[in-house]
mmCIF file of C-alpha atoms in Angstrom:
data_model
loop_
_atom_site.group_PDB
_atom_site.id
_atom_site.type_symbol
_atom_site.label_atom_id
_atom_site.label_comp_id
_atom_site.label_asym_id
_atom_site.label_seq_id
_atom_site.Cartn_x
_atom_site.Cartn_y
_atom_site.Cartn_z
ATOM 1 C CA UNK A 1 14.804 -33.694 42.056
ATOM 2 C CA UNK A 2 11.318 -32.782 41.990
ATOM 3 C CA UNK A 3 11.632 -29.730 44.236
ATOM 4 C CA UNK A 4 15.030 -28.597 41.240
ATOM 5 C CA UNK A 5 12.161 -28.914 38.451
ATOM 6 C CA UNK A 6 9.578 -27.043 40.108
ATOM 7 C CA UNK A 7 12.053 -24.597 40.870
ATOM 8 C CA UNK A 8 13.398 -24.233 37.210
ATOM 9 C CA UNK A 9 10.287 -24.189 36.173
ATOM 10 C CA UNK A 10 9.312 -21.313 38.291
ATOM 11 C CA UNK A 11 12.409 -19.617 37.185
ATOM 12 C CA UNK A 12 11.808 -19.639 33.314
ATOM 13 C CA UNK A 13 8.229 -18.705 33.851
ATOM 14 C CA UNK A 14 9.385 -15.667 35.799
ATOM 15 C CA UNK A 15 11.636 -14.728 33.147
ATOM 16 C CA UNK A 16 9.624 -15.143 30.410
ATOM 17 C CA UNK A 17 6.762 -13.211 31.985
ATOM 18 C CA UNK A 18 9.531 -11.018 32.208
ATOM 19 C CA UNK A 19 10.606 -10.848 28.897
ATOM 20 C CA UNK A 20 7.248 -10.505 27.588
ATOM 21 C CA UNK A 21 6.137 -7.775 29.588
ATOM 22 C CA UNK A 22 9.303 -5.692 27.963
ATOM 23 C CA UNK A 23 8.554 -5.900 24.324
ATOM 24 C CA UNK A 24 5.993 -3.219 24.059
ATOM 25 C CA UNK A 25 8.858 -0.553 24.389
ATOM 26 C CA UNK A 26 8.116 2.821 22.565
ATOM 27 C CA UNK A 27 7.895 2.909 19.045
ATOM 28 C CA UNK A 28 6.717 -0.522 18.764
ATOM 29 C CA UNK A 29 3.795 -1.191 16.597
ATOM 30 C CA UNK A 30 0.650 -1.298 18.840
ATOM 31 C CA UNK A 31 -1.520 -4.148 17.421
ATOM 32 C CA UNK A 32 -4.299 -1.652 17.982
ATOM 33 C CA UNK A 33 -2.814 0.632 15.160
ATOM 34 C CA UNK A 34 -2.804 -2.435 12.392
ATOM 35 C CA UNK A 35 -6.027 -1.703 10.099
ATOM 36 C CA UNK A 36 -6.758 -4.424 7.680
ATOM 37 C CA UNK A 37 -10.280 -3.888 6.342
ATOM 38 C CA UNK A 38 -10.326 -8.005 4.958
ATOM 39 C CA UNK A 39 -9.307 -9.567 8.298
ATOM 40 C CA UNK A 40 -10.669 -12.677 10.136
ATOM 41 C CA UNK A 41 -13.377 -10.628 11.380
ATOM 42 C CA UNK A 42 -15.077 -10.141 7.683
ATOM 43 C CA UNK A 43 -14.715 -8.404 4.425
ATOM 44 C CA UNK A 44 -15.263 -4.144 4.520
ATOM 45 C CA UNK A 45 -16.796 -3.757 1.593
ATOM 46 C CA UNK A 46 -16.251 0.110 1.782
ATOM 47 C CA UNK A 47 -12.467 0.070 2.202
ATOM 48 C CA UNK A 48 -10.346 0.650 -1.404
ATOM 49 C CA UNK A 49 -8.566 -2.031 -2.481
ATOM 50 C CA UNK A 50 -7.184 -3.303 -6.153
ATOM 51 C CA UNK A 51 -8.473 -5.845 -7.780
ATOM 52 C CA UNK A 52 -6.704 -7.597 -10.521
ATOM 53 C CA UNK A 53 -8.962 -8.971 -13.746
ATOM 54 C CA UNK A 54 -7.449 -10.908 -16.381
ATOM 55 C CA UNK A 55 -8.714 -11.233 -19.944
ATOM 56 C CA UNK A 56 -7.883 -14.945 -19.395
ATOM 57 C CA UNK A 57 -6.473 -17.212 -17.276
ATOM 58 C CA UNK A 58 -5.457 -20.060 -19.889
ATOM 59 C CA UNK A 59 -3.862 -20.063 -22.717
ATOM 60 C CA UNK A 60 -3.146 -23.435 -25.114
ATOM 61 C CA UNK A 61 -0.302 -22.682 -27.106
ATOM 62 C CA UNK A 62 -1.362 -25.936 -29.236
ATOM 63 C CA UNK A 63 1.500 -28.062 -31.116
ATOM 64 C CA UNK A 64 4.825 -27.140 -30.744
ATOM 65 C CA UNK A 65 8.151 -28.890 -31.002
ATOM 66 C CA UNK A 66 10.591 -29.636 -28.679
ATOM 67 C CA UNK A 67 13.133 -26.885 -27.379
ATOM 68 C CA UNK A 68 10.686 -24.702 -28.648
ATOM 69 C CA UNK A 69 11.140 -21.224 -25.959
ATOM 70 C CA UNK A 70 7.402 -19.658 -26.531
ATOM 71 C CA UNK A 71 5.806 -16.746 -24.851
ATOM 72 C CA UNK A 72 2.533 -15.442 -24.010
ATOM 73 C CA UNK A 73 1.045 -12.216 -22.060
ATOM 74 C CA UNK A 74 -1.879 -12.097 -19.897
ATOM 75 C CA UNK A 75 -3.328 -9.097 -20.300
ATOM 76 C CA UNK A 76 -5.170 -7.763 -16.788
ATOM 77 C CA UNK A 77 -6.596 -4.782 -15.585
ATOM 78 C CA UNK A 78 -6.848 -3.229 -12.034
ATOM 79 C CA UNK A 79 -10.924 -2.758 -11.426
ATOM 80 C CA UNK A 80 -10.518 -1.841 -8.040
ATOM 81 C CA UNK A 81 -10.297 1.598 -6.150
ATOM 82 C CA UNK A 82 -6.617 1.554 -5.036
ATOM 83 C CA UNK A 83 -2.945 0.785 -6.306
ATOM 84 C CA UNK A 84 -1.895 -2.455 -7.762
ATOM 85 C CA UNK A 85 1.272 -3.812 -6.753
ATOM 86 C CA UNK A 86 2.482 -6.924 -8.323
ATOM 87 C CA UNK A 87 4.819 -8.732 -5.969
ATOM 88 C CA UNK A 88 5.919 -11.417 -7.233
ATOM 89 C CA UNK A 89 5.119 -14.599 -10.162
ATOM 90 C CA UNK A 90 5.989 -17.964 -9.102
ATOM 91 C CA UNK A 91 5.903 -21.141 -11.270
ATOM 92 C CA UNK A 92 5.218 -24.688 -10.738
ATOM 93 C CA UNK A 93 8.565 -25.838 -12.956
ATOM 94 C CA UNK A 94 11.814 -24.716 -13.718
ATOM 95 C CA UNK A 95 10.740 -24.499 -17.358
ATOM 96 C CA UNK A 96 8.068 -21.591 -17.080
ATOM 97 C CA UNK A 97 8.733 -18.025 -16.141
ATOM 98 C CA UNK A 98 7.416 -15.416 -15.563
ATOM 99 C CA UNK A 99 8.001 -11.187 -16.077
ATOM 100 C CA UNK A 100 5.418 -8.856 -14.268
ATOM 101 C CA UNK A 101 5.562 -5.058 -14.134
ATOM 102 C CA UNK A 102 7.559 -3.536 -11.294
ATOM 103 C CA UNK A 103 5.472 -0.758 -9.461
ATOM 104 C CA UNK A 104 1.922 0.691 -8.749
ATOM 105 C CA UNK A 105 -0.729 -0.151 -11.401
ATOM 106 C CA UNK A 106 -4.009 2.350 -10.620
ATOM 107 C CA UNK A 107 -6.952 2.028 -10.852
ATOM 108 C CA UNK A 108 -8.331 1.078 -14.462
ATOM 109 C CA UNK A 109 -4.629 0.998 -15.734
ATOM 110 C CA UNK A 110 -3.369 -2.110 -17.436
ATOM 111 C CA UNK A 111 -0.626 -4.120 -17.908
ATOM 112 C CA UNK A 112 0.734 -7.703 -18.908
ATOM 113 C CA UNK A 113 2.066 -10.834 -17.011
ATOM 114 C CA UNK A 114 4.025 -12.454 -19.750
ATOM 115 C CA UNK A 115 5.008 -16.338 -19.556
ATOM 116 C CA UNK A 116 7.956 -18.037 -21.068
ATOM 117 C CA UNK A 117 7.839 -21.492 -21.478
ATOM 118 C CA UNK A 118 10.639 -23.635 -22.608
ATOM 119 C CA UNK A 119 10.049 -26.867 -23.707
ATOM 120 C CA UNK A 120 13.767 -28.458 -23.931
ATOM 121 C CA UNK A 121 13.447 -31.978 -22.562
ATOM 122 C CA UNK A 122 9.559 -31.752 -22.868
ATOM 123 C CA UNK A 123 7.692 -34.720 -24.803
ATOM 124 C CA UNK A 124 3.643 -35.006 -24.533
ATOM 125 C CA UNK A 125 1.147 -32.990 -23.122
ATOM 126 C CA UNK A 126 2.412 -30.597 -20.755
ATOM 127 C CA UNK A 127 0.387 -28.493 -17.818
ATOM 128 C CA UNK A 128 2.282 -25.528 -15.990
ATOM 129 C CA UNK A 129 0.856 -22.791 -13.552
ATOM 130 C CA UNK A 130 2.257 -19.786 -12.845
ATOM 131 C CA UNK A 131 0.793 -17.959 -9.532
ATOM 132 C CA UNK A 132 0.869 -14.143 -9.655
ATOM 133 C CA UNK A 133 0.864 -12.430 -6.245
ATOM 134 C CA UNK A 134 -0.350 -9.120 -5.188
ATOM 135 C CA UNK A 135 -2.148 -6.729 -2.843
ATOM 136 C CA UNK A 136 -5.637 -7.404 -4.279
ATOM 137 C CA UNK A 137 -8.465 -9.031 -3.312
ATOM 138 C CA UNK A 138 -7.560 -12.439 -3.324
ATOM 139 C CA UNK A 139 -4.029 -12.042 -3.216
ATOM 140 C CA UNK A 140 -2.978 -14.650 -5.457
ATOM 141 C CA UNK A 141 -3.867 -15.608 -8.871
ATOM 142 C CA UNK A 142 -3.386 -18.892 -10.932
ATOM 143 C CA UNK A 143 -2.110 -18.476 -14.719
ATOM 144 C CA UNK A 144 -2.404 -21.548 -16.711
ATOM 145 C CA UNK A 145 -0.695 -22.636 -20.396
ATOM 146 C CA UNK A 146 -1.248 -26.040 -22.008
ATOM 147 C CA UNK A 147 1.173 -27.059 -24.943
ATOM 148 C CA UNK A 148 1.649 -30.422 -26.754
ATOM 149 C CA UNK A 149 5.473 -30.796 -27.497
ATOM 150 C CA UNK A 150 6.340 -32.741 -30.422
ATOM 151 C CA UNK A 151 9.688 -34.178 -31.853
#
């Protein structure tokens, strides 16, 4: 029995050295050709990137009553040196969305990420986050809104 798992053993080894050695096949992506100036290795402070800047990152929309459906927009601004892309807004309840602009922002354009918040079911104090990814430096950013929801 011992002498079977040595030898299977030996087997897949073989195979996946195998395997392994096949996957650089041409027009693969040598890992040599990947340039990303904000790797592991340290921050290049001389490569372009976007940066996004909001205005503000909170916003209290104060007393409001229940279903209440209320909307705010963050304004922002790319102060970096290369093309914005928005990729995507992502909220920490069902109850909050969010609309971003589709496409490259450049450099010292503008633009707003606008949250809906719908307070149906809502009683009290209420919290939500809505994190806005994107190709700057850092890559995600956290929008807040506060509202108290009265009957």
């Amino acid at each position: 029995m011992k002498k079977t798992l040595a030898s299977t053993l030996l087997l897949l080894s073989l195979l996946l050295a195998a395997a392994c050695a096949d996957t650089q096949k041409s027009g693969d992506i040598d890992v040599d050709l990947i340039n990303n100036p904000n790797s592991a290795q340290g921050y290049d402070q001389s490569a372009r990137v976007p940066k996004i800047t909001f205005d503000s990152d909170l916003h209290d929309f104060g007393r409001i009553t229940a279903g209440e459906s209320i909307s705010y927009s963050f304004h922002f601004r790319n102060t970096g040196d290369a093309d914005l892309v928005l990729s995507g807004c992502s909220a920490t309840c069902g109850c909050t969305v969010a609309d971003y602009p589709r496409g490259r922002i450049a450099p010292g354009k503008e633009g707003y990420v606008t949250v809906t918040f719908n307070s149906q079911g809502k009683t009290g104090q209420q919290y939500q986050e809505v994190t806005v990814t994107s190709n700057a430096q850092p890559g995600r950013n956290i929008l807040k809104i506060t509202a108290q929801v009265t009957y």
